[in-house]
Short mmCIF file of C-alpha atoms in Angstrom, two decimals:
data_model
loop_
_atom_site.label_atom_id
_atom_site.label_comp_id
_atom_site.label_asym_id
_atom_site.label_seq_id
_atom_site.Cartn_x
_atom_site.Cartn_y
_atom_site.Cartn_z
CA UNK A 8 -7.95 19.37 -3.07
CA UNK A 9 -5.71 17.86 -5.97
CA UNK A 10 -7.77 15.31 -7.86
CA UNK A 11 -6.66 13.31 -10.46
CA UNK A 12 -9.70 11.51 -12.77
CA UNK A 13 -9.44 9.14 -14.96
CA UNK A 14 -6.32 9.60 -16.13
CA UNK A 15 -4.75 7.63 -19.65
CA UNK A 16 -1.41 7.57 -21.30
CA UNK A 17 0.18 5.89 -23.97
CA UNK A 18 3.27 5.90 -25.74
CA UNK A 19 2.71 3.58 -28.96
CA UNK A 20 1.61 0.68 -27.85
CA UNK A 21 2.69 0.40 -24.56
CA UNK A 22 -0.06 1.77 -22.26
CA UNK A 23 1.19 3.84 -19.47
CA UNK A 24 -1.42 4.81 -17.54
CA UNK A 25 -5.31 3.68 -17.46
CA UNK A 26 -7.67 5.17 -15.58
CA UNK A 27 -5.60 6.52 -12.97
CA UNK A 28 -7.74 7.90 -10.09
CA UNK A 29 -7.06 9.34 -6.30
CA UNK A 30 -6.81 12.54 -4.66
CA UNK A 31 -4.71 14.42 -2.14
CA UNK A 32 -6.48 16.50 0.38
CA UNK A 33 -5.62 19.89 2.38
CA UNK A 34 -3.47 18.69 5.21
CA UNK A 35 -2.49 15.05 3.72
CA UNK A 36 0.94 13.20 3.24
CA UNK A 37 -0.06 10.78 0.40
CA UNK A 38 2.36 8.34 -0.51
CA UNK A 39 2.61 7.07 -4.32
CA UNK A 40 4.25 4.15 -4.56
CA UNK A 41 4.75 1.20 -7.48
CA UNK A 42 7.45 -0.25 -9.23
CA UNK A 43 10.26 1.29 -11.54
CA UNK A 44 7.80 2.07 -14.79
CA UNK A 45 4.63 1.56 -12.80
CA UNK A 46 3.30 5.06 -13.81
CA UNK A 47 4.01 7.27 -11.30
CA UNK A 48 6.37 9.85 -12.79
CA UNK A 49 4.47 10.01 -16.05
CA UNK A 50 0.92 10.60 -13.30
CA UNK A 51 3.17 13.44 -11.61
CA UNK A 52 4.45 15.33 -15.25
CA UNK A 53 0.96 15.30 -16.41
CA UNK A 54 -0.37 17.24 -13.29
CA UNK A 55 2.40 19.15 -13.80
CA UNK A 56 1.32 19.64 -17.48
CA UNK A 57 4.69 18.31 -18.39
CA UNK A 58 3.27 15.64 -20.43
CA UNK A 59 -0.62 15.91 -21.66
CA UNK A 60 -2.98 12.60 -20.75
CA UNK A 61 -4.98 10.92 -23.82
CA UNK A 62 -8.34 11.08 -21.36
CA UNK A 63 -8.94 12.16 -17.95
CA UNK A 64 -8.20 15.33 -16.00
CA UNK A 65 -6.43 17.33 -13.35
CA UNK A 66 -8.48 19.41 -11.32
CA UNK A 67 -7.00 21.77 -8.01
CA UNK A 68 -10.09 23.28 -6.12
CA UNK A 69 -12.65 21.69 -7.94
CA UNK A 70 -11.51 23.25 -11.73
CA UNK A 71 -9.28 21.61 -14.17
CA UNK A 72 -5.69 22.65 -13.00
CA UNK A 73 -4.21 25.49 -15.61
CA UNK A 74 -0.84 27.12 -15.98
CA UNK A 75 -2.05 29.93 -13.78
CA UNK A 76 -3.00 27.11 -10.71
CA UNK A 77 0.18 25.14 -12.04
CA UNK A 78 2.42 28.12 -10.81
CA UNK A 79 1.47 27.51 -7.48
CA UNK A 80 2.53 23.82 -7.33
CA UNK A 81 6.03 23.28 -6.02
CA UNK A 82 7.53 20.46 -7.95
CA UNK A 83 10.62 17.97 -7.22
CA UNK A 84 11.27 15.89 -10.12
CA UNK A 85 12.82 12.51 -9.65
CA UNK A 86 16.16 13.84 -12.24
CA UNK A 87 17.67 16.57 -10.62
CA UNK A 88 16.23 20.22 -12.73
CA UNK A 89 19.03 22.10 -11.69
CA UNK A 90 21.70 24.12 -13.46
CA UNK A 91 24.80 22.92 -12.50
CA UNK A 92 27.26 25.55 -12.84
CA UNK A 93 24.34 28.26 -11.48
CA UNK A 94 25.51 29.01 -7.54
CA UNK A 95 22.99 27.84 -4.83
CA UNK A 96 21.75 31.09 -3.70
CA UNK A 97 21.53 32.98 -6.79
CA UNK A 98 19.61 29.84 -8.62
CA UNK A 99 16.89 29.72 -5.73
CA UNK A 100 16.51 32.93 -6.18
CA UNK A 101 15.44 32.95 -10.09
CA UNK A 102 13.28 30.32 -9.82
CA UNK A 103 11.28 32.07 -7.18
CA UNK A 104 11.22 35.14 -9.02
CA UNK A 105 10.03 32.95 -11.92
CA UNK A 106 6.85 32.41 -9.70
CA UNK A 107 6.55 36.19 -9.02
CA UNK A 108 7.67 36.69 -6.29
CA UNK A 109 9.55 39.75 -4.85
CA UNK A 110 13.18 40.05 -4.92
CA UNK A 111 13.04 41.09 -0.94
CA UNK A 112 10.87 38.02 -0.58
CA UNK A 113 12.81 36.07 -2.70
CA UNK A 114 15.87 36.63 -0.80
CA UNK A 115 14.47 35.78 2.09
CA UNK A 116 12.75 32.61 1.40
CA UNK A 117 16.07 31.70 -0.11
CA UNK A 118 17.78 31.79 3.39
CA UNK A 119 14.52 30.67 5.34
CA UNK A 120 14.92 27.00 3.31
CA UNK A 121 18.66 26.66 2.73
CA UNK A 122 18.91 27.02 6.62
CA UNK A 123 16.09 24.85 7.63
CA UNK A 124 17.45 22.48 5.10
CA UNK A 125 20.94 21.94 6.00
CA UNK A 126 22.78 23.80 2.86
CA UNK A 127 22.98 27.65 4.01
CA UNK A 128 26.57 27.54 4.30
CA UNK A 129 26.28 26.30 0.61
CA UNK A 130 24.65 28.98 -0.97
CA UNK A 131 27.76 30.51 -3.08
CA UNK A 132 28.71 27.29 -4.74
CA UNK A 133 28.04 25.82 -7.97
CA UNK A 134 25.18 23.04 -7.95
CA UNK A 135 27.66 20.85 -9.23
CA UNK A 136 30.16 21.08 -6.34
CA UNK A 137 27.44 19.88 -4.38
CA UNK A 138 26.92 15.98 -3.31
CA UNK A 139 24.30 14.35 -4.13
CA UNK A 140 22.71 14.72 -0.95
CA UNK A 141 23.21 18.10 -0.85
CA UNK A 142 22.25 18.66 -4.18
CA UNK A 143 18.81 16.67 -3.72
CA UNK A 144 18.42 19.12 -0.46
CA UNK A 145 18.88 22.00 -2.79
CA UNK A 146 16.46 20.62 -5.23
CA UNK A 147 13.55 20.62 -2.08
CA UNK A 148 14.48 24.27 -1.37
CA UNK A 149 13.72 25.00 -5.02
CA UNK A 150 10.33 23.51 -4.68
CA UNK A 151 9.51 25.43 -1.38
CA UNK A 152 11.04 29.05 -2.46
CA UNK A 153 7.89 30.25 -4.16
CA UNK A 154 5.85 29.15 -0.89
CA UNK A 155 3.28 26.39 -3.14
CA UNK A 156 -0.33 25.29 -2.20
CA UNK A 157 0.67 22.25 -3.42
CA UNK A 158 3.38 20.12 -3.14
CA UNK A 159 4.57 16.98 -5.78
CA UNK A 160 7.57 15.48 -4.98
CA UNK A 161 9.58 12.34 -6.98
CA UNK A 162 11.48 10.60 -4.97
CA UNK A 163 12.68 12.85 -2.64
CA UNK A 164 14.35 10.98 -0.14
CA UNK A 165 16.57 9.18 -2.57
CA UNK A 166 20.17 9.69 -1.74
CA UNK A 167 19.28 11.07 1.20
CA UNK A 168 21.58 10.58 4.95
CA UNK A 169 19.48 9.40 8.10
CA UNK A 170 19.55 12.76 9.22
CA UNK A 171 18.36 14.48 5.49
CA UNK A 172 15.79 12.44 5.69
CA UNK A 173 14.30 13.51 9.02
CA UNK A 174 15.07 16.85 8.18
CA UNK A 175 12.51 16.12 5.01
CA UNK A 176 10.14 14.43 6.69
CA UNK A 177 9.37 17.00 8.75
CA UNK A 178 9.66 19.49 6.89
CA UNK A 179 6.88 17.47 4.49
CA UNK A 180 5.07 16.97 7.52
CA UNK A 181 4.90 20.81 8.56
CA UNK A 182 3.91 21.77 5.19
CA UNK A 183 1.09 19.29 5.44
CA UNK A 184 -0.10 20.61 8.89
CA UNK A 185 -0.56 24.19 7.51
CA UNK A 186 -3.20 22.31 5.03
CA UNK A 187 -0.57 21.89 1.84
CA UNK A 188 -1.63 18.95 -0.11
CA UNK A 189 1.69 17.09 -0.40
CA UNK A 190 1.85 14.01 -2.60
CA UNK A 191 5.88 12.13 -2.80
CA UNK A 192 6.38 9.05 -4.48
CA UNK A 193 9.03 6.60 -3.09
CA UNK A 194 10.54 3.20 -2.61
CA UNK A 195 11.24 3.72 1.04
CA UNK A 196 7.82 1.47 2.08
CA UNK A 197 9.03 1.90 6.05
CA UNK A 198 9.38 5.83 5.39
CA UNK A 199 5.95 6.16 3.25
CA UNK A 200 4.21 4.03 6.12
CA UNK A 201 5.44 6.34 9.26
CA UNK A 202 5.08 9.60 7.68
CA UNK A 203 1.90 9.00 5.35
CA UNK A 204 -1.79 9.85 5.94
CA UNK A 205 -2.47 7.74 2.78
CA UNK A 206 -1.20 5.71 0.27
CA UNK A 207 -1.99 4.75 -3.46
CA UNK A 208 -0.20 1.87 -4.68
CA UNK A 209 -0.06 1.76 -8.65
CA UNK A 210 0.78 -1.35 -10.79
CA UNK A 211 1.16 -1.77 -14.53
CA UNK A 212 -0.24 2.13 -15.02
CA UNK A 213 -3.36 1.45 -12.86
CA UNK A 214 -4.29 1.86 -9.34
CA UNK A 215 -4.57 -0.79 -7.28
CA UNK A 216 -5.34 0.31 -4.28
CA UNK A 217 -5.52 3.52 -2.53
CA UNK A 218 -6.37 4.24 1.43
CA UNK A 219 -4.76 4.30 4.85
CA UNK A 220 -2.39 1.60 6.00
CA UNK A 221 -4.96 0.16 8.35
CA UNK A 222 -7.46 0.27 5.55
CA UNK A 223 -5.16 -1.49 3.57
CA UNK A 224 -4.53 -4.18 5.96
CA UNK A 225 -8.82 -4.77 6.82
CA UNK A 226 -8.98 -6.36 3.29
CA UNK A 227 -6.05 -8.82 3.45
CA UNK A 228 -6.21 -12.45 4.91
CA UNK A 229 -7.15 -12.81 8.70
CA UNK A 230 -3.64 -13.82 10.29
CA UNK A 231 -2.67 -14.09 13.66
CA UNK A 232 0.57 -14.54 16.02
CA UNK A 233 0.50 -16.84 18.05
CA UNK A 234 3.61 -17.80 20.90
CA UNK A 235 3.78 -20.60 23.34
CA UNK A 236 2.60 -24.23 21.91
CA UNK A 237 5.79 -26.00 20.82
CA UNK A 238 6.02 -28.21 18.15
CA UNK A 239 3.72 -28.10 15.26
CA UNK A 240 0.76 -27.93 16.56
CA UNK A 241 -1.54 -25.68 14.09
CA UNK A 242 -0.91 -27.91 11.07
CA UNK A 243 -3.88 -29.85 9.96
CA UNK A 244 -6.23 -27.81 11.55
CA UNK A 245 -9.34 -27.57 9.85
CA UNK A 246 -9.28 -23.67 8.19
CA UNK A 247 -6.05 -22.78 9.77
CA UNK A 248 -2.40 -22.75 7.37
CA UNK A 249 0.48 -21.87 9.14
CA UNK A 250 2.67 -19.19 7.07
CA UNK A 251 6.00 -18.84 9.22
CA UNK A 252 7.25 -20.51 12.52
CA UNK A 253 10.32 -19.28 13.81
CA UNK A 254 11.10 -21.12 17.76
CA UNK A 255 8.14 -20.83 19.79
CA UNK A 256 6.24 -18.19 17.47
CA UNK A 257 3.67 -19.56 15.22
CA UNK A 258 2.05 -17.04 12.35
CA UNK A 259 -1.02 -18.77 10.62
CA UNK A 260 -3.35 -17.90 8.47
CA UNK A 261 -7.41 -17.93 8.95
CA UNK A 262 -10.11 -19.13 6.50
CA UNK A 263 -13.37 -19.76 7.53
CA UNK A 264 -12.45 -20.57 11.06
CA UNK A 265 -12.94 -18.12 14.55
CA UNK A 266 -9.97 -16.96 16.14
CA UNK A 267 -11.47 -18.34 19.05
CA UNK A 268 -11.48 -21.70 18.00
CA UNK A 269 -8.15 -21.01 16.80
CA UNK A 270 -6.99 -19.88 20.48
CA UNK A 271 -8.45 -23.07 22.03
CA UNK A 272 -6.67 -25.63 19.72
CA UNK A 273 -3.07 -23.53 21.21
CA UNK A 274 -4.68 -23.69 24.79
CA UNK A 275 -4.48 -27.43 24.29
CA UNK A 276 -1.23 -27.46 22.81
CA UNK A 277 0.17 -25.82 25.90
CA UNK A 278 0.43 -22.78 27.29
CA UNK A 279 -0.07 -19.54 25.20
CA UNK A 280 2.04 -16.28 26.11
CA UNK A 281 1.08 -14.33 23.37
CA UNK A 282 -1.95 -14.25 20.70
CA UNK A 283 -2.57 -11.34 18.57
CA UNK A 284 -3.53 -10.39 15.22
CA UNK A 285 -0.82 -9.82 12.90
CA UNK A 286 -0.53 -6.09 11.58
CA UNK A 287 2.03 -6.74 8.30
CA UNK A 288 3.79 -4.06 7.27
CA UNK A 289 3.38 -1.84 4.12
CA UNK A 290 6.62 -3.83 2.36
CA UNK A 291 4.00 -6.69 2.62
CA UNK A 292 0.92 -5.40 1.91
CA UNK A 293 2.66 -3.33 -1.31
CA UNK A 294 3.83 -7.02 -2.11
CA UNK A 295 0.62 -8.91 -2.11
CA UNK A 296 -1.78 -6.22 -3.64
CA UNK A 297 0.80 -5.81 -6.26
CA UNK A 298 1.09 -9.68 -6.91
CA UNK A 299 -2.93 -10.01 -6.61
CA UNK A 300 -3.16 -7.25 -9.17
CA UNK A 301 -1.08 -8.70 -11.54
CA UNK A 302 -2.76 -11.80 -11.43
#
């Protein structure tokens, strides 16, 4: 397990991080997600020992993460690390023999990822002749080469095609099932939602909240669909606020009243063809936990 405790930064006066806390288990997609300067890059360098937290630790399998344990983390950084006038092949293979491993294995790792990844027939060019795309597919190979225990990704989806980004998510996804801890940060809320056992949402260098989806949506609002009364029936209600109404739809919100009571007040506006709570998505939920944070 990959546990991060505690975990402060500043820079000046600006605080970066405070008390950052979560952890990615064996087997787990965990999605990090915030806003552009939220914290998540600087959380991600100091696991990587990149940058050094003010208090707080890193610990993989229970000790405090070292350079030794740090050598088996396959990292992605959100700026591409890549030497641009190094060919594909020849590149993927020095970085994995900067993690020890074997030339023979080396070489062969080397065209196990750049063919499961799209960019074999690649392999002899310069980085820089690369797209973006391609050059962001490159970048995943390079954190896969050295086969890590641990994978922490930045943003790896950005720039990405449709098709890349299946080809990453399951790629993510197989890693994960062969008990990799894999922890990717993102703006893609849909993506992080589908392919994500868990999510931790930072804000303003602090964690906000962290847990699955459905976890996430058990401590919002009660609201609930509701189609078939016409008109505006749910307004005035005693405990009942209606949030959206689009033609025969109504979505309203629930405070202190039964959903129950809330079904017969529709049954006596007229018929009802569809009532059901209402599951928001993670674009939402990101959006209100952010906004009640900040508050």
């Amino acid at each position: 397990m990959l546990e991060i405790g505690g975990l402060e930064k500043r820079f000046g006066r600006r605080t970066a991080l405070a008390d950052v806390t979560f952890d990615v288990r064996p087997g787990e997609v965990f999605g990090f997600v915030g806003s552009n300067g939220a914290g998540k890059t600087t959380t991600m360098r100091i696991v990587l020992g990149v940058l050094t937290a003010d208090a707080g630790e890193v610990r993989w399998k229970g000790a405090p993460i070292d350079a030794e344990a740090r050598r088996r983390v396959g990292y992605m950084p959100e700026e591409r690390g890549l030497y641009p006038k190094m060919r594909v092949g020849e590149q993927l293979a020095y970085l994995a023999r900067l993690h020890a491993v074997p030339a023979a294995d080396a070489a062969s790792a080397v065209q196990r990822w750049t063919e499961r990844l799209g960019v074999a027939e690649r392999v002899g060019d310069e980085v820089q002749k690369l797209s973006l795309g391609n050059q962001q597919r490159v970048q995943l190979c390079a954190a896969l080469v050295h086969d890590p225990e641990v994978l922490v990704l930045d943003e790896p989806f950005s720039g990405l095609d449709p098709t890349a980004v299946e080809v990453m998510s399951q790629v993510l996804r197989d890693k994960a099932d062969e008990g990799v801890p894999v922890v990717f940060s993102s703006h893609q809320l849909d993506l992080v939602e589908r392919l994500c056992d868990r999510v931790g949402i930072i804000a303003a260098g602090r964690m906000v909240a962290v847990g699955t989806v459905p976890e996430l949506r058990s401590g919002g609002v009660e609201r609930i669909d509701v189609v078939g009364p016409e008109g505006d029936w749910a307004s005035g209600l005693p405990g009942v606020a209606v949030v959206a109404r689009e033609g025969r739809r109504t979505r309203v919100q629930l405070d202190g009243v039964s959903d129950q009571e809330l079904l017969a007040a529709a049954l006596a506006a007229g018929p009802v063809h569809e009532f059901a709570p209402y599951r928001p998505p993670l674009t939402e939920l990101y959006r209100d936990v952010v906004s009640g944070g900040a508050a």
